[in-house]
Amino acid sequence: MDNLHHDAKITASELACLWTQYLNDSLSRCILRYFINHVKDQNINEVLQYALELAENHLEKIKQFLTQEDYPIPIGFTNEDVTVDAPPLFTDTCMIVYLQIMAIHGLTRYSGAVGLSVREDQRTYFIKCNTETMELYNKATNVLVQKGIMSRPPALNNKQKIDFVKEQNFLRGWFGKHRPINAIEISGAFLNMQKTLIKIVLELGFSQVAQSKDVRDYMERSRKLCEKHFNILTSMLEEDNLQAPRTFESEVTDSTVPPFSDKLMMYHVAALLSAAIGYYGEALSMCQRRDLSADYARMITEMALLAEDGANLLIDKGWMEQPPAAADRQGLAKNK
C-alpha cells in the first residue's frame, strides 16, 4: 500500500471516492477539533481523539494519491471554517451520538468505494478505511451502551415460527386491516429515525448560530421537514406498540456564538439530506407493505426537493466546490 507507483491511471470512480472523502474528512476534522476542545467525559474524549486521528491520516493519504496522479488537492474545509474556542453548542451526549451516526455514514461510503475501486492500492486503502471505521463504530457504540444513552431497536417478544406467505394481503396496507410491521421493515424505519434525529439536532444548533438569514431559514425549513419525517417513521412502529428512539434536542445548548462557518454548516446538512434519500430508498426496497412504501416514496420526493434547494443555496453563496469533471470536448473544439 505504501508503493504509490502504478501504470494504470486512477479511474473516475476512484477519483470521485477520494475527492468526496477529502471534503468529508476535512469537515470532520473541524468538528472533531471543536468537540475535543469542549468534551468533559474522558471515555467520549478518547473516541473523539481516535476519530480525529483517522480523519487526519486519511487527509494525508489522499493528498499523496492525488499528488502522485497530478490532480489538485481540494480546498475542502480549513481552520477558517472552525472557531475551536467558541462556547459549546452541543453536550457530550450529543457528541458521541453524532459520532456513531457519522460512523454509519462512513461505513456506507467506504463499502461503496471498495466496490468502485479497481487498482490494488485503492482497494487496499478503502478496505483499511472500512476496517478503521468499523472500529470507530464499535468504540462509539460501546460508550453509548455503557452510559445508557443508546436507544435499542425494538425486540419482538411474541412467539415466532417458520412459515411462508400464503395470501396477497401480506402486501396490503392502504385500506382495511393490514398485517403487523415485520422485522425487516422495523430495521429500516429505526435506522432512518436514528439518522433523522441527528439531523434535527444539527439543524436546531446551526439555526441558532448561522450568520446568514438564508442559512438560518434553510436550517429551520430542514428541521421542520425532518421532524415531519421522524413522526411518520414513529407512526410505523407505534401502530404496533413498538418504541421509538429517544430524541436529543435538549442536548443543544443556548449558545448563539458560531463555532463553524455558514459554508461548513450548509454543506454538512445538505450532504446529510442527500444521503437520506439513499437510506430511504434502501428501506423502500425492503418494504412489503404498500402504505409503508408510499410513505418512503413521498419522503424521498420531499427530501430530494429540499436537498436540491440546499445545493442551489451553496452555489449562490459560492460555497460548492466543483468535483473533477470530464473534458468539455465541444468547448475545446469551439475555441479553435
Short mmCIF file of C-alpha atoms in Angstrom, two decimals:
data_model
loop_
_atom_site.label_atom_id
_atom_site.label_comp_id
_atom_site.label_asym_id
_atom_site.label_seq_id
_atom_site.Cartn_x
_atom_site.Cartn_y
_atom_site.Cartn_z
CA MET A 1 0.00 0.00 0.00
CA ASP A 2 2.91 2.36 0.62
CA ASN A 3 4.04 1.96 -3.01
CA LEU A 4 2.02 4.51 -4.95
CA HIS A 5 3.61 3.81 -8.34
CA HIS A 6 1.13 2.27 -10.77
CA ASP A 7 0.98 2.05 -14.53
CA ALA A 8 -2.82 2.24 -14.65
CA LYS A 9 -4.22 5.75 -14.32
CA ILE A 10 -6.68 6.25 -11.50
CA THR A 11 -10.29 5.84 -12.66
CA ALA A 12 -13.02 8.46 -12.41
CA SER A 13 -14.81 6.31 -9.81
CA GLU A 14 -11.70 6.04 -7.65
CA LEU A 15 -11.05 9.76 -8.04
CA ALA A 16 -14.63 10.54 -7.01
CA CYS A 17 -14.28 8.46 -3.85
CA LEU A 18 -11.01 10.16 -2.88
CA TRP A 19 -12.30 13.65 -3.69
CA THR A 20 -15.52 13.19 -1.71
CA GLN A 21 -13.67 11.64 1.22
CA TYR A 22 -11.27 14.59 1.35
CA LEU A 23 -14.15 17.06 1.67
CA ASN A 24 -15.91 14.95 4.30
CA ASP A 25 -12.80 14.29 6.38
CA SER A 26 -11.72 17.94 6.24
CA LEU A 27 -15.19 18.80 7.59
CA SER A 28 -14.90 16.09 10.25
CA ARG A 29 -11.52 17.43 11.35
CA CYS A 30 -13.06 20.85 12.01
CA ILE A 31 -15.97 19.45 14.01
CA LEU A 32 -13.87 16.98 15.97
CA ARG A 33 -11.29 19.61 16.97
CA TYR A 34 -14.11 21.78 18.30
CA PHE A 35 -15.72 18.86 20.15
CA ILE A 36 -12.43 17.81 21.73
CA ASN A 37 -11.86 21.34 23.00
CA HIS A 38 -15.11 21.14 25.00
CA VAL A 39 -15.74 17.48 25.85
CA LYS A 40 -15.70 16.68 29.57
CA ASP A 41 -16.22 12.92 29.63
CA GLN A 42 -12.91 11.04 29.31
CA ASN A 43 -14.44 7.99 27.60
CA ILE A 44 -16.10 10.13 24.96
CA ASN A 45 -12.90 12.17 24.55
CA GLU A 46 -10.94 9.00 23.74
CA VAL A 47 -13.36 8.09 20.94
CA LEU A 48 -13.25 11.65 19.56
CA GLN A 49 -9.45 11.58 19.59
CA TYR A 50 -9.45 8.28 17.70
CA ALA A 51 -11.85 9.71 15.10
CA LEU A 52 -9.69 12.83 14.66
CA GLU A 53 -6.58 10.70 14.16
CA LEU A 54 -8.37 8.72 11.43
CA ALA A 55 -9.54 11.89 9.66
CA GLU A 56 -6.07 13.43 9.67
CA ASN A 57 -4.43 10.22 8.44
CA HIS A 58 -6.98 9.93 5.63
CA LEU A 59 -6.38 13.51 4.51
CA GLU A 60 -2.62 12.94 4.29
CA LYS A 61 -3.06 9.70 2.37
CA ILE A 62 -5.46 11.28 -0.12
CA LYS A 63 -3.01 14.13 -0.69
CA GLN A 64 -0.38 11.53 -1.58
CA PHE A 65 -2.68 9.75 -4.03
CA LEU A 66 -3.81 12.95 -5.75
CA THR A 67 -0.31 14.43 -5.94
CA GLN A 68 1.02 11.21 -7.43
CA GLU A 69 -1.71 11.37 -10.09
CA ASP A 70 -1.12 15.10 -10.72
CA TYR A 71 -4.60 16.12 -9.55
CA PRO A 72 -5.15 19.27 -7.46
CA ILE A 73 -5.89 18.93 -3.75
CA PRO A 74 -9.45 20.07 -2.92
CA ILE A 75 -9.86 23.07 -0.67
CA GLY A 76 -12.48 21.37 1.47
CA PHE A 77 -12.72 22.89 4.94
CA THR A 78 -9.86 24.56 6.79
CA ASN A 79 -9.09 26.33 10.06
CA GLU A 80 -11.04 29.29 8.71
CA ASP A 81 -14.23 27.21 8.96
CA VAL A 82 -13.99 26.49 12.69
CA THR A 83 -13.60 28.56 15.85
CA VAL A 84 -12.40 25.97 18.32
CA ASP A 85 -12.75 28.31 21.32
CA ALA A 86 -16.39 29.22 20.61
CA PRO A 87 -18.71 28.23 23.50
CA PRO A 88 -20.08 24.67 23.43
CA LEU A 89 -23.12 24.26 21.20
CA PHE A 90 -23.67 20.56 21.93
CA THR A 91 -23.34 18.40 25.06
CA ASP A 92 -21.05 15.38 25.44
CA THR A 93 -24.06 13.10 24.88
CA CYS A 94 -24.80 14.76 21.56
CA MET A 95 -21.14 14.46 20.52
CA ILE A 96 -20.98 10.68 20.97
CA VAL A 97 -24.39 10.11 19.32
CA TYR A 98 -23.26 12.25 16.39
CA LEU A 99 -20.03 10.29 16.08
CA GLN A 100 -21.79 6.94 15.97
CA ILE A 101 -24.18 8.08 13.23
CA MET A 102 -21.31 9.56 11.21
CA ALA A 103 -19.51 6.22 11.53
CA ILE A 104 -22.56 4.55 9.94
CA HIS A 105 -22.33 7.04 7.07
CA GLY A 106 -18.63 6.28 6.74
CA LEU A 107 -19.21 2.53 6.58
CA THR A 108 -21.71 3.04 3.76
CA ARG A 109 -19.29 5.27 1.84
CA TYR A 110 -16.23 3.05 2.27
CA SER A 111 -18.04 -0.16 1.38
CA GLY A 112 -19.23 1.53 -1.81
CA ALA A 113 -15.71 2.82 -2.51
CA VAL A 114 -14.28 -0.70 -2.28
CA GLY A 115 -16.80 -1.88 -4.87
CA LEU A 116 -15.90 1.02 -7.17
CA SER A 117 -12.13 0.57 -6.91
CA VAL A 118 -10.09 -1.45 -9.40
CA ARG A 119 -6.49 -0.56 -8.64
CA GLU A 120 -5.00 -2.62 -5.86
CA ASP A 121 -3.70 0.37 -3.89
CA GLN A 122 -7.18 1.94 -3.93
CA ARG A 123 -8.90 -1.28 -2.87
CA THR A 124 -6.38 -1.79 -0.08
CA TYR A 125 -6.78 1.78 1.12
CA PHE A 126 -10.59 1.76 1.25
CA ILE A 127 -10.69 -1.68 2.86
CA LYS A 128 -8.42 -0.23 5.57
CA CYS A 129 -10.71 2.80 5.92
CA ASN A 130 -13.69 0.47 6.28
CA THR A 131 -11.93 -1.58 8.97
CA GLU A 132 -10.94 1.56 10.89
CA THR A 133 -14.49 2.92 10.71
CA MET A 134 -15.91 -0.36 11.97
CA GLU A 135 -13.62 0.04 14.98
CA LEU A 136 -14.79 3.65 15.41
CA TYR A 137 -18.42 2.50 15.29
CA ASN A 138 -17.63 -0.21 17.82
CA LYS A 139 -15.93 2.25 20.21
CA ALA A 140 -18.75 4.79 19.96
CA THR A 141 -21.45 2.15 20.43
CA ASN A 142 -19.69 0.71 23.48
CA VAL A 143 -19.69 4.14 25.13
CA LEU A 144 -23.36 4.70 24.24
CA VAL A 145 -24.34 1.33 25.72
CA GLN A 146 -22.20 1.68 28.84
CA LYS A 147 -23.61 5.13 29.62
CA GLY A 148 -27.21 4.13 28.93
CA ILE A 149 -27.55 6.60 26.05
CA MET A 150 -28.15 4.04 23.30
CA SER A 151 -31.72 3.52 22.14
CA ARG A 152 -32.01 -0.14 21.21
CA PRO A 153 -34.22 -1.17 18.29
CA PRO A 154 -37.48 -2.87 19.33
CA ALA A 155 -37.42 -6.54 20.30
CA LEU A 156 -40.13 -8.97 19.13
CA ASN A 157 -41.41 -10.80 22.19
CA ASN A 158 -44.13 -12.81 20.50
CA LYS A 159 -43.52 -16.45 19.62
CA GLN A 160 -42.04 -16.81 16.11
CA LYS A 161 -42.30 -19.75 13.72
CA ILE A 162 -41.06 -20.56 10.23
CA ASP A 163 -43.79 -20.04 7.65
CA PHE A 164 -44.44 -18.87 4.08
CA VAL A 165 -46.74 -16.10 2.90
CA LYS A 166 -50.00 -17.60 1.62
CA GLU A 167 -52.15 -14.56 0.79
CA GLN A 168 -51.53 -11.41 -1.22
CA ASN A 169 -52.97 -9.29 1.58
CA PHE A 170 -49.46 -9.59 3.08
CA LEU A 171 -48.67 -6.64 0.80
CA ARG A 172 -51.86 -4.71 1.59
CA GLY A 173 -51.70 -1.51 3.59
CA TRP A 174 -53.81 1.25 2.06
CA PHE A 175 -57.31 0.06 3.01
CA GLY A 176 -58.72 -2.26 5.62
CA LYS A 177 -56.81 -4.17 8.24
CA HIS A 178 -53.17 -4.73 7.43
CA ARG A 179 -50.65 -7.10 8.98
CA PRO A 180 -48.21 -6.00 11.72
CA ILE A 181 -44.92 -4.48 10.64
CA ASN A 182 -42.21 -7.12 10.16
CA ALA A 183 -38.59 -7.19 11.40
CA ILE A 184 -37.13 -6.06 8.06
CA GLU A 185 -39.44 -3.04 7.94
CA ILE A 186 -38.73 -2.23 11.61
CA SER A 187 -35.00 -2.25 10.88
CA GLY A 188 -35.32 0.27 8.04
CA ALA A 189 -37.62 2.57 9.99
CA PHE A 190 -35.48 2.55 13.14
CA LEU A 191 -32.20 3.26 11.34
CA ASN A 192 -33.76 6.16 9.46
CA MET A 193 -35.20 7.51 12.70
CA GLN A 194 -31.76 7.48 14.34
CA LYS A 195 -30.22 9.26 11.37
CA THR A 196 -33.07 11.79 11.25
CA LEU A 197 -32.61 12.58 14.93
CA ILE A 198 -29.03 13.75 14.47
CA LYS A 199 -30.05 15.91 11.51
CA ILE A 200 -32.70 17.59 13.70
CA VAL A 201 -30.10 18.28 16.40
CA LEU A 202 -27.64 19.77 13.92
CA GLU A 203 -30.31 21.87 12.23
CA LEU A 204 -31.50 23.19 15.58
CA GLY A 205 -27.99 24.09 16.72
CA PHE A 206 -26.88 25.51 13.39
CA SER A 207 -30.01 27.68 13.11
CA GLN A 208 -29.00 29.36 16.40
CA VAL A 209 -25.52 30.32 15.25
CA ALA A 210 -25.73 30.82 11.46
CA GLN A 211 -24.80 34.35 10.39
CA SER A 212 -26.71 34.41 7.09
CA LYS A 213 -30.50 34.72 7.19
CA ASP A 214 -30.69 32.43 4.14
CA VAL A 215 -28.80 29.72 6.02
CA ARG A 216 -30.90 30.19 9.18
CA ASP A 217 -34.11 29.93 7.19
CA TYR A 218 -32.86 26.81 5.40
CA MET A 219 -31.93 25.16 8.72
CA GLU A 220 -35.39 25.86 10.10
CA ARG A 221 -37.07 24.52 6.98
CA SER A 222 -34.89 21.40 7.09
CA ARG A 223 -35.62 20.83 10.76
CA LYS A 224 -39.38 21.03 10.23
CA LEU A 225 -39.26 18.52 7.37
CA CYS A 226 -37.03 16.14 9.36
CA GLU A 227 -39.42 16.38 12.33
CA LYS A 228 -42.30 15.55 10.00
CA HIS A 229 -40.42 12.53 8.64
CA PHE A 230 -39.49 11.41 12.15
CA ASN A 231 -43.16 11.45 13.11
CA ILE A 232 -44.06 9.39 10.02
CA LEU A 233 -41.39 6.83 10.86
CA THR A 234 -42.50 6.81 14.51
CA SER A 235 -46.09 6.04 13.48
CA MET A 236 -44.85 2.96 11.59
CA LEU A 237 -43.67 1.50 14.90
CA GLU A 238 -46.18 2.90 17.40
CA GLU A 239 -49.09 1.41 15.47
CA ASP A 240 -47.82 -1.97 16.69
CA ASN A 241 -46.83 -0.70 20.15
CA LEU A 242 -43.11 -0.62 19.37
CA GLN A 243 -40.91 2.09 20.86
CA ALA A 244 -39.16 4.89 19.00
CA PRO A 245 -35.61 6.02 19.85
CA ARG A 246 -35.14 8.89 22.32
CA THR A 247 -34.67 12.39 20.98
CA PHE A 248 -31.75 14.74 21.67
CA GLU A 249 -32.94 18.31 21.09
CA SER A 250 -32.33 19.03 24.79
CA GLU A 251 -28.62 18.31 24.20
CA VAL A 252 -28.27 21.57 22.23
CA THR A 253 -27.10 24.48 24.41
CA ASP A 254 -28.38 28.07 24.21
CA SER A 255 -25.16 29.41 22.65
CA THR A 256 -25.54 31.81 19.72
CA VAL A 257 -21.80 32.14 19.01
CA PRO A 258 -20.94 30.34 15.72
CA PRO A 259 -18.27 27.62 16.08
CA PHE A 260 -18.43 26.85 12.35
CA SER A 261 -18.67 28.85 9.16
CA ASP A 262 -22.03 29.07 7.40
CA LYS A 263 -20.35 27.29 4.48
CA LEU A 264 -19.47 24.27 6.63
CA MET A 265 -22.89 24.08 8.27
CA MET A 266 -24.75 24.36 4.97
CA TYR A 267 -22.59 21.75 3.27
CA HIS A 268 -22.92 19.36 6.20
CA VAL A 269 -26.71 19.49 6.40
CA ALA A 270 -27.19 19.45 2.62
CA ALA A 271 -24.92 16.39 2.35
CA LEU A 272 -26.83 14.56 5.10
CA LEU A 273 -30.16 15.36 3.45
CA SER A 274 -28.87 13.99 0.14
CA ALA A 275 -27.59 10.85 1.89
CA ALA A 276 -31.02 10.36 3.48
CA ILE A 277 -32.51 9.83 0.01
CA GLY A 278 -30.33 6.74 -0.38
CA TYR A 279 -31.21 5.37 3.06
CA TYR A 280 -34.91 5.94 2.43
CA GLY A 281 -34.52 4.19 -0.91
CA GLU A 282 -32.94 1.16 0.72
CA ALA A 283 -35.74 0.96 3.30
CA LEU A 284 -38.31 1.33 0.49
CA SER A 285 -36.74 -1.54 -1.44
CA MET A 286 -37.27 -3.85 1.56
CA CYS A 287 -40.84 -2.78 2.38
CA GLN A 288 -43.52 -5.41 1.78
CA ARG A 289 -46.49 -3.27 2.79
CA ARG A 290 -47.89 -0.77 0.29
CA ASP A 291 -48.65 2.00 2.80
CA LEU A 292 -45.07 1.98 4.13
CA SER A 293 -43.68 2.01 0.59
CA ALA A 294 -45.88 5.01 -0.22
CA ASP A 295 -44.58 6.84 2.87
CA TYR A 296 -40.97 6.32 1.81
CA ALA A 297 -41.68 7.34 -1.79
CA ARG A 298 -43.25 10.59 -0.59
CA MET A 299 -40.41 11.29 1.85
CA ILE A 300 -37.82 10.70 -0.88
CA THR A 301 -39.52 13.28 -3.10
CA GLU A 302 -39.71 15.84 -0.29
CA MET A 303 -36.11 15.26 0.73
CA ALA A 304 -34.88 15.48 -2.86
CA LEU A 305 -36.53 18.89 -3.33
CA LEU A 306 -35.05 20.17 -0.07
CA ALA A 307 -31.58 18.82 -0.92
CA GLU A 308 -31.74 20.49 -4.34
CA ASP A 309 -32.60 23.82 -2.73
CA GLY A 310 -29.63 23.34 -0.41
CA ALA A 311 -27.33 22.74 -3.37
CA ASN A 312 -28.69 25.85 -5.07
CA LEU A 313 -28.01 27.91 -1.94
CA LEU A 314 -24.45 26.58 -1.77
CA ILE A 315 -23.94 27.56 -5.41
CA ASP A 316 -25.48 31.01 -4.91
CA LYS A 317 -23.12 31.66 -1.99
CA GLY A 318 -20.08 30.40 -3.93
CA TRP A 319 -19.53 27.58 -1.44
CA MET A 320 -19.90 24.47 -3.63
CA GLU A 321 -16.54 23.12 -4.74
CA GLN A 322 -16.77 21.54 -8.18
CA PRO A 323 -15.79 17.85 -8.43
CA PRO A 324 -13.32 16.70 -11.12
CA ALA A 325 -15.11 16.50 -14.48
CA ALA A 326 -14.57 15.09 -17.95
CA ALA A 327 -13.11 17.39 -20.59
CA ASP A 328 -15.56 19.66 -22.40
CA ARG A 329 -14.80 18.41 -25.92
CA GLN A 330 -17.35 20.65 -27.62
CA GLY A 331 -15.98 23.69 -25.80
CA LEU A 332 -12.43 22.79 -26.78
CA ALA A 333 -13.46 22.40 -30.41
CA LYS A 334 -15.22 25.80 -30.45
CA ASN A 335 -12.12 27.54 -29.10
CA LYS A 336 -10.08 26.55 -32.15
#
